[in-house]
PDB file of C-alpha atoms in Angstrom:
ATOM      1  CA  GLY A   1      55.643  24.594  86.461  1.00 70.00           C
ATOM      2  CA  GLN A   2      53.161  25.700  89.049  1.00 72.00           C
ATOM      3  CA  GLN A   3      49.506  25.366  88.173  1.00 88.00           C
ATOM      4  CA  VAL A   4      46.586  27.119  89.831  1.00 93.00           C
ATOM      5  CA  MET A   5      43.221  25.553  89.115  1.00 94.00           C
ATOM      6  CA  GLN A   6      39.829  26.983  89.917  1.00 96.00           C
ATOM      7  CA  ILE A   7      36.480  25.245  90.017  1.00 96.00           C
ATOM      8  CA  PRO A   8      33.822  25.575  88.907  1.00 97.00           C
ATOM      9  CA  GLN A   9      34.483  27.423  85.670  1.00 96.00           C
ATOM     10  CA  TYR A  10      30.913  28.797  85.616  1.00 96.00           C
ATOM     11  CA  GLN A  11      28.168  29.044  88.193  1.00 97.00           C
ATOM     12  CA  HIS A  12      24.572  30.183  87.755  1.00 97.00           C
ATOM     13  CA  VAL A  13      22.719  30.951  90.970  1.00 97.00           C
ATOM     14  CA  GLN A  14      19.380  32.434  91.897  1.00 98.00           C
ATOM     15  CA  GLU A  15      19.674  35.721  93.741  1.00 98.00           C
ATOM     16  CA  GLY A  16      19.814  34.955  97.447  1.00 98.00           C
ATOM     17  CA  GLU A  17      21.581  31.613  97.041  1.00 98.00           C
ATOM     18  CA  ASP A  18      25.113  31.026  98.281  1.00 98.00           C
ATOM     19  CA  PHE A  19      28.144  30.618  96.020  1.00 98.00           C
ATOM     20  CA  THR A  20      31.568  29.068  96.510  1.00 98.00           C
ATOM     21  CA  THR A  21      34.620  28.949  94.279  1.00 98.00           C
ATOM     22  CA  TYR A  22      37.655  26.791  94.991  1.00 98.00           C
ATOM     23  CA  CYS A  23      41.280  27.382  94.129  1.00 97.00           C
ATOM     24  CA  ASN A  24      43.951  24.669  94.156  1.00 97.00           C
ATOM     25  CA  SER A  25      47.675  25.067  93.619  1.00 94.00           C
ATOM     26  CA  SER A  26      50.114  22.354  92.613  1.00 91.00           C
ATOM     27  CA  THR A  27      52.686  23.890  94.973  1.00 92.00           C
ATOM     28  CA  THR A  28      52.635  25.479  98.413  1.00 93.00           C
ATOM     29  CA  LEU A  29      51.911  29.184  98.268  1.00 93.00           C
ATOM     30  CA  SER A  30      53.420  31.916 100.422  1.00 91.00           C
ATOM     31  CA  ASN A  31      50.183  33.840 100.018  1.00 93.00           C
ATOM     32  CA  ILE A  32      47.072  33.906  97.886  1.00 96.00           C
ATOM     33  CA  GLN A  33      45.240  36.870  96.425  1.00 96.00           C
ATOM     34  CA  TRP A  34      41.668  37.122  95.168  1.00 98.00           C
ATOM     35  CA  TYR A  35      40.443  39.456  92.461  1.00 97.00           C
ATOM     36  CA  LYS A  36      37.041  40.224  90.940  1.00 98.00           C
ATOM     37  CA  GLN A  37      36.495  41.254  87.338  1.00 97.00           C
ATOM     38  CA  ARG A  38      33.100  42.643  86.363  1.00 97.00           C
ATOM     39  CA  PRO A  39      31.930  42.038  82.777  1.00 94.00           C
ATOM     40  CA  GLY A  40      33.792  44.457  80.514  1.00 93.00           C
ATOM     41  CA  GLY A  41      35.997  45.569  83.398  1.00 95.00           C
ATOM     42  CA  HIS A  42      39.408  44.855  84.807  1.00 96.00           C
ATOM     43  CA  PRO A  43      40.473  42.738  87.800  1.00 96.00           C
ATOM     44  CA  VAL A  44      40.057  44.467  91.139  1.00 96.00           C
ATOM     45  CA  PHE A  45      41.894  43.280  94.233  1.00 95.00           C
ATOM     46  CA  LEU A  46      39.676  41.815  96.951  1.00 97.00           C
ATOM     47  CA  ILE A  47      41.976  40.336  99.587  1.00 97.00           C
ATOM     48  CA  GLN A  48      45.265  38.642 100.362  1.00 95.00           C
ATOM     49  CA  LEU A  49      45.647  35.654 102.704  1.00 96.00           C
ATOM     50  CA  VAL A  50      49.024  34.785 104.157  1.00 95.00           C
ATOM     51  CA  LYS A  51      48.693  32.464 107.145  1.00 96.00           C
ATOM     52  CA  SER A  52      47.910  28.764 107.108  1.00 97.00           C
ATOM     53  CA  GLY A  53      44.232  28.214 107.941  1.00 97.00           C
ATOM     54  CA  GLU A  54      43.479  31.943 107.750  1.00 97.00           C
ATOM     55  CA  VAL A  55      39.856  33.038 107.411  1.00 98.00           C
ATOM     56  CA  LYS A  56      38.884  36.589 106.495  1.00 98.00           C
ATOM     57  CA  LYS A  57      35.466  38.137 105.993  1.00 98.00           C
ATOM     58  CA  GLN A  58      34.319  41.097 103.967  1.00 97.00           C
ATOM     59  CA  LYS A  59      30.590  41.573 104.570  1.00 97.00           C
ATOM     60  CA  ARG A  60      28.983  38.628 102.723  1.00 98.00           C
ATOM     61  CA  LEU A  61      32.317  37.292 101.391  1.00 98.00           C
ATOM     62  CA  THR A  62      34.358  34.731 103.354  1.00 98.00           C
ATOM     63  CA  PHE A  63      37.868  33.794 102.250  1.00 98.00           C
ATOM     64  CA  GLN A  64      39.799  30.780 103.517  1.00 98.00           C
ATOM     65  CA  PHE A  65      43.399  29.658 103.074  1.00 98.00           C
ATOM     66  CA  GLY A  66      44.000  25.957 103.537  1.00 97.00           C
ATOM     67  CA  GLU A  67      46.129  24.490 106.300  1.00 96.00           C
ATOM     68  CA  ALA A  68      48.671  23.215 103.764  1.00 96.00           C
ATOM     69  CA  LYS A  69      48.627  26.595 101.948  1.00 95.00           C
ATOM     70  CA  LYS A  70      47.828  24.865  98.665  1.00 96.00           C
ATOM     71  CA  ASN A  71      44.151  25.665  98.426  1.00 96.00           C
ATOM     72  CA  SER A  72      41.750  28.483  99.079  1.00 98.00           C
ATOM     73  CA  SER A  73      38.075  29.237  98.776  1.00 98.00           C
ATOM     74  CA  LEU A  74      35.772  32.204  98.424  1.00 98.00           C
ATOM     75  CA  HIS A  75      32.226  31.879  99.708  1.00 98.00           C
ATOM     76  CA  ILE A  76      29.501  34.457  99.070  1.00 98.00           C
ATOM     77  CA  THR A  77      26.417  34.320 101.264  1.00 98.00           C
ATOM     78  CA  ALA A  78      23.063  35.359  99.807  1.00 98.00           C
ATOM     79  CA  THR A  79      24.294  36.479  96.397  1.00 98.00           C
ATOM     80  CA  GLN A  80      23.118  39.737  94.887  1.00 98.00           C
ATOM     81  CA  THR A  81      23.127  40.870  91.264  1.00 97.00           C
ATOM     82  CA  THR A  82      26.061  43.133  92.109  1.00 97.00           C
ATOM     83  CA  ASP A  83      28.165  40.002  92.758  1.00 98.00           C
ATOM     84  CA  VAL A  84      28.122  39.143  89.042  1.00 98.00           C
ATOM     85  CA  GLY A  85      31.603  38.800  87.571  1.00 97.00           C
ATOM     86  CA  THR A  86      34.594  36.511  87.357  1.00 97.00           C
ATOM     87  CA  TYR A  87      36.525  35.700  90.506  1.00 98.00           C
ATOM     88  CA  PHE A  88      40.218  34.906  90.194  1.00 97.00           C
ATOM     89  CA  CYS A  89      42.698  33.574  92.695  1.00 97.00           C
ATOM     90  CA  ALA A  90      46.410  34.219  92.197  1.00 95.00           C
ATOM     91  CA  GLY A  91      49.527  32.941  93.874  1.00 93.00           C
ATOM     92  CA  PRO A  92      53.235  33.714  93.535  1.00 89.00           C
ATOM     93  CA  ASN A  93      55.373  31.073  91.904  1.00 81.00           C
ATOM     94  CA  ALA A  94      59.073  30.287  91.932  1.00 76.00           C
ATOM     95  CA  GLY A  95      59.511  32.236  88.721  1.00 71.00           C
ATOM     96  CA  ASN A  96      58.746  35.494  90.534  1.00 77.00           C
ATOM     97  CA  MET A  97      55.395  36.050  88.918  1.00 84.00           C
ATOM     98  CA  LEU A  98      51.780  35.802  89.954  1.00 89.00           C
ATOM     99  CA  THR A  99      50.006  32.779  88.521  1.00 92.00           C
ATOM    100  CA  PHE A 100      46.293  33.334  88.111  1.00 94.00           C
ATOM    101  CA  GLY A 101      43.674  30.640  88.201  1.00 95.00           C
ATOM    102  CA  GLY A 102      41.321  30.335  85.257  1.00 95.00           C
ATOM    103  CA  GLY A 103      38.589  32.125  87.172  1.00 96.00           C
ATOM    104  CA  THR A 104      35.012  31.281  88.119  1.00 97.00           C
ATOM    105  CA  ARG A 105      32.356  33.221  86.282  1.00 97.00           C
ATOM    106  CA  LEU A 106      29.366  33.914  88.530  1.00 98.00           C
ATOM    107  CA  MET A 107      25.981  34.707  87.017  1.00 98.00           C
ATOM    108  CA  VAL A 108      23.087  35.709  89.276  1.00 97.00           C
ATOM    109  CA  LYS A 109      19.467  35.461  88.201  1.00 96.00           C
ATOM    110  CA  PRO A 110      17.255  38.124  89.816  1.00 93.00           C
TER     111      PRO A 110
ATOM    112  CA  LYS B   1      44.804  59.156  93.964  1.00 72.00           C
ATOM    113  CA  ALA B   2      44.347  58.541  90.266  1.00 84.00           C
ATOM    114  CA  GLY B   3      44.268  54.912  89.191  1.00 94.00           C
ATOM    115  CA  VAL B   4      46.305  53.114  86.580  1.00 97.00           C
ATOM    116  CA  THR B   5      45.712  54.488  83.111  1.00 97.00           C
ATOM    117  CA  GLN B   6      46.323  52.763  79.809  1.00 98.00           C
ATOM    118  CA  THR B   7      46.311  54.114  76.277  1.00 97.00           C
ATOM    119  CA  PRO B   8      44.917  53.482  73.824  1.00 98.00           C
ATOM    120  CA  ARG B   9      41.838  51.647  75.043  1.00 97.00           C
ATOM    121  CA  TYR B  10      41.140  49.989  71.710  1.00 97.00           C
ATOM    122  CA  LEU B  11      43.387  49.170  68.792  1.00 97.00           C
ATOM    123  CA  ILE B  12      42.924  47.386  65.482  1.00 98.00           C
ATOM    124  CA  LYS B  13      46.002  46.240  63.583  1.00 98.00           C
ATOM    125  CA  THR B  14      46.778  43.826  60.772  1.00 98.00           C
ATOM    126  CA  ARG B  15      49.107  40.866  60.803  1.00 98.00           C
ATOM    127  CA  GLY B  16      52.767  41.781  60.523  1.00 98.00           C
ATOM    128  CA  GLN B  17      52.367  45.250  62.002  1.00 98.00           C
ATOM    129  CA  GLN B  18      53.797  46.314  65.313  1.00 98.00           C
ATOM    130  CA  VAL B  19      52.082  48.033  68.218  1.00 98.00           C
ATOM    131  CA  THR B  20      53.058  50.024  71.306  1.00 98.00           C
ATOM    132  CA  LEU B  21      50.833  50.205  74.375  1.00 98.00           C
ATOM    133  CA  SER B  22      51.296  52.655  77.216  1.00 98.00           C
ATOM    134  CA  CYS B  23      50.675  52.445  80.950  1.00 98.00           C
ATOM    135  CA  SER B  24      50.852  55.084  83.681  1.00 98.00           C
ATOM    136  CA  PRO B  25      50.957  53.538  87.164  1.00 97.00           C
ATOM    137  CA  ILE B  26      49.489  54.898  90.361  1.00 96.00           C
ATOM    138  CA  SER B  27      51.655  57.681  91.726  1.00 95.00           C
ATOM    139  CA  GLY B  28      54.330  56.247  94.015  1.00 93.00           C
ATOM    140  CA  HIS B  29      54.090  52.739  92.587  1.00 94.00           C
ATOM    141  CA  ARG B  30      57.392  51.553  91.202  1.00 94.00           C
ATOM    142  CA  SER B  31      56.542  48.067  89.963  1.00 94.00           C
ATOM    143  CA  VAL B  32      54.634  47.681  86.707  1.00 96.00           C
ATOM    144  CA  SER B  33      53.508  44.306  85.386  1.00 95.00           C
ATOM    145  CA  TRP B  34      51.871  43.435  82.081  1.00 97.00           C
ATOM    146  CA  TYR B  35      49.370  40.646  81.533  1.00 96.00           C
ATOM    147  CA  GLN B  36      47.641  39.211  78.489  1.00 97.00           C
ATOM    148  CA  GLN B  37      44.028  38.109  78.944  1.00 97.00           C
ATOM    149  CA  THR B  38      42.298  35.853  76.429  1.00 94.00           C
ATOM    150  CA  PRO B  39      39.181  33.684  76.781  1.00 87.00           C
ATOM    151  CA  GLY B  40      41.186  30.524  76.141  1.00 81.00           C
ATOM    152  CA  GLN B  41      44.346  31.143  78.189  1.00 83.00           C
ATOM    153  CA  GLY B  42      43.052  33.400  80.936  1.00 87.00           C
ATOM    154  CA  LEU B  43      45.370  35.914  82.584  1.00 93.00           C
ATOM    155  CA  GLN B  44      48.999  35.318  81.684  1.00 94.00           C
ATOM    156  CA  PHE B  45      51.997  37.228  82.991  1.00 93.00           C
ATOM    157  CA  LEU B  46      54.128  38.935  80.361  1.00 95.00           C
ATOM    158  CA  PHE B  47      56.800  40.829  82.309  1.00 93.00           C
ATOM    159  CA  GLU B  48      57.443  43.100  85.267  1.00 94.00           C
ATOM    160  CA  TYR B  49      59.502  46.256  85.468  1.00 95.00           C
ATOM    161  CA  PHE B  50      60.978  48.010  88.481  1.00 94.00           C
ATOM    162  CA  SER B  51      63.279  51.026  88.426  1.00 92.00           C
ATOM    163  CA  GLU B  52      63.533  50.886  84.646  1.00 94.00           C
ATOM    164  CA  THR B  53      64.728  47.265  84.709  1.00 95.00           C
ATOM    165  CA  GLN B  54      62.894  44.155  83.647  1.00 94.00           C
ATOM    166  CA  ARG B  55      62.865  42.009  86.775  1.00 91.00           C
ATOM    167  CA  ASN B  56      60.738  39.104  85.653  1.00 90.00           C
ATOM    168  CA  LYS B  57      59.545  37.669  82.370  1.00 92.00           C
ATOM    169  CA  GLY B  58      56.800  35.243  81.502  1.00 91.00           C
ATOM    170  CA  ASN B  59      56.786  32.616  78.809  1.00 91.00           C
ATOM    171  CA  PHE B  60      56.149  34.762  75.751  1.00 95.00           C
ATOM    172  CA  PRO B  61      58.166  35.032  72.517  1.00 96.00           C
ATOM    173  CA  GLY B  62      60.718  37.755  71.981  1.00 96.00           C
ATOM    174  CA  ARG B  63      58.211  39.691  69.846  1.00 97.00           C
ATOM    175  CA  PHE B  64      56.829  40.928  73.135  1.00 98.00           C
ATOM    176  CA  SER B  65      59.015  43.519  74.798  1.00 97.00           C
ATOM    177  CA  GLY B  66      58.658  46.402  77.165  1.00 97.00           C
ATOM    178  CA  ARG B  67      60.395  49.192  78.946  1.00 97.00           C
ATOM    179  CA  GLN B  68      59.936  51.469  81.902  1.00 97.00           C
ATOM    180  CA  PHE B  69      60.839  55.111  82.171  1.00 97.00           C
ATOM    181  CA  SER B  70      62.284  57.020  85.111  1.00 95.00           C
ATOM    182  CA  ASN B  71      58.804  58.238  86.090  1.00 93.00           C
ATOM    183  CA  SER B  72      57.658  54.571  86.284  1.00 95.00           C
ATOM    184  CA  ARG B  73      55.497  54.858  83.168  1.00 97.00           C
ATOM    185  CA  SER B  74      55.790  51.757  81.057  1.00 98.00           C
ATOM    186  CA  GLU B  75      55.307  50.730  77.467  1.00 98.00           C
ATOM    187  CA  MET B  76      54.994  47.342  75.879  1.00 98.00           C
ATOM    188  CA  ASN B  77      55.660  46.598  72.257  1.00 98.00           C
ATOM    189  CA  VAL B  78      54.556  43.694  70.115  1.00 98.00           C
ATOM    190  CA  SER B  79      56.283  43.293  66.774  1.00 96.00           C
ATOM    191  CA  THR B  80      55.184  41.242  63.772  1.00 97.00           C
ATOM    192  CA  LEU B  81      51.653  40.854  65.046  1.00 98.00           C
ATOM    193  CA  GLU B  82      49.900  37.502  64.681  1.00 97.00           C
ATOM    194  CA  LEU B  83      46.173  36.754  64.805  1.00 97.00           C
ATOM    195  CA  GLY B  84      46.689  35.020  68.142  1.00 95.00           C
ATOM    196  CA  ASP B  85      47.921  38.248  69.703  1.00 97.00           C
ATOM    197  CA  SER B  86      44.346  39.537  69.790  1.00 97.00           C
ATOM    198  CA  ALA B  87      43.661  39.992  73.486  1.00 97.00           C
ATOM    199  CA  LEU B  88      43.064  42.381  76.331  1.00 97.00           C
ATOM    200  CA  TYR B  89      46.433  43.681  77.551  1.00 98.00           C
ATOM    201  CA  LEU B  90      46.339  44.680  81.178  1.00 98.00           C
ATOM    202  CA  CYS B  91      48.875  46.727  83.018  1.00 97.00           C
ATOM    203  CA  ALA B  92      49.067  46.507  86.810  1.00 96.00           C
ATOM    204  CA  SER B  93      51.079  48.580  89.229  1.00 95.00           C
ATOM    205  CA  SER B  94      52.156  47.800  92.767  1.00 93.00           C
ATOM    206  CA  LEU B  95      54.207  49.565  95.393  1.00 91.00           C
ATOM    207  CA  GLN B  96      57.455  47.639  95.279  1.00 86.00           C
ATOM    208  CA  SER B  97      57.156  43.961  94.597  1.00 82.00           C
ATOM    209  CA  TRP B  98      55.637  41.822  91.876  1.00 78.00           C
ATOM    210  CA  ASP B  99      53.646  39.934  94.547  1.00 79.00           C
ATOM    211  CA  ASP B 100      52.220  43.003  96.259  1.00 85.00           C
ATOM    212  CA  THR B 101      48.581  43.838  95.583  1.00 90.00           C
ATOM    213  CA  GLN B 102      48.176  44.433  91.855  1.00 92.00           C
ATOM    214  CA  TYR B 103      46.188  47.510  90.817  1.00 95.00           C
ATOM    215  CA  PHE B 104      45.014  46.922  87.286  1.00 97.00           C
ATOM    216  CA  GLY B 105      44.326  49.480  84.590  1.00 97.00           C
ATOM    217  CA  PRO B 106      41.305  49.281  82.278  1.00 97.00           C
ATOM    218  CA  GLY B 107      43.336  47.480  79.615  1.00 97.00           C
ATOM    219  CA  THR B 108      43.942  47.891  75.908  1.00 98.00           C
ATOM    220  CA  ARG B 109      41.778  45.724  73.669  1.00 97.00           C
ATOM    221  CA  LEU B 110      43.957  44.718  70.701  1.00 98.00           C
ATOM    222  CA  THR B 111      42.380  43.153  67.645  1.00 97.00           C
ATOM    223  CA  VAL B 112      44.656  41.736  64.943  1.00 98.00           C
ATOM    224  CA  LEU B 113      43.046  41.211  61.530  1.00 97.00           C
TER     225      LEU B 113
END
């Protein structure tokens, strides 16, 4: 079945440093969604990418969808302590369900 | 608009018991999906309901079941609880489709002793 892998699993950064998480699917995706889950919280939708090669920005966050629509990345510029949490990517699979990646847990040292 | 609500927020049960969790979606949302979140397995899809019908089902045993009511509220039931069922159970609602933006509730933390 489809697999969605995310790397790294954990990332410690100093406040102000950049951060990137990568998402790779074993199959081509029609779209990819990104979610953020704060410690003790629930996943919150960030963005959806649909087009091949698409790039979207939300303030300090930049999301990319690969040309082959099998990979995606989330880049945060100049991290802040409010960026702490786990970032998940998710893509639809042939079984009509969203498959979530394992997530990247971001920790920011002030 | 009120968000997705789930009750109860915390639950402690013993092996062999059964449990029912409840989810109220965002008003106007007709699709409700359930997910199990554990540290080891991450977020795993349980099932999705739309118009009182189960549309999609993940790879979970038959002990896990659910239903949806005419007002889109949904319940999930787990029978004959096992220790491995301890998890955060998240409900998510979306407008129409299982691959629309998922709006998650706060979850029910189930502990099986």
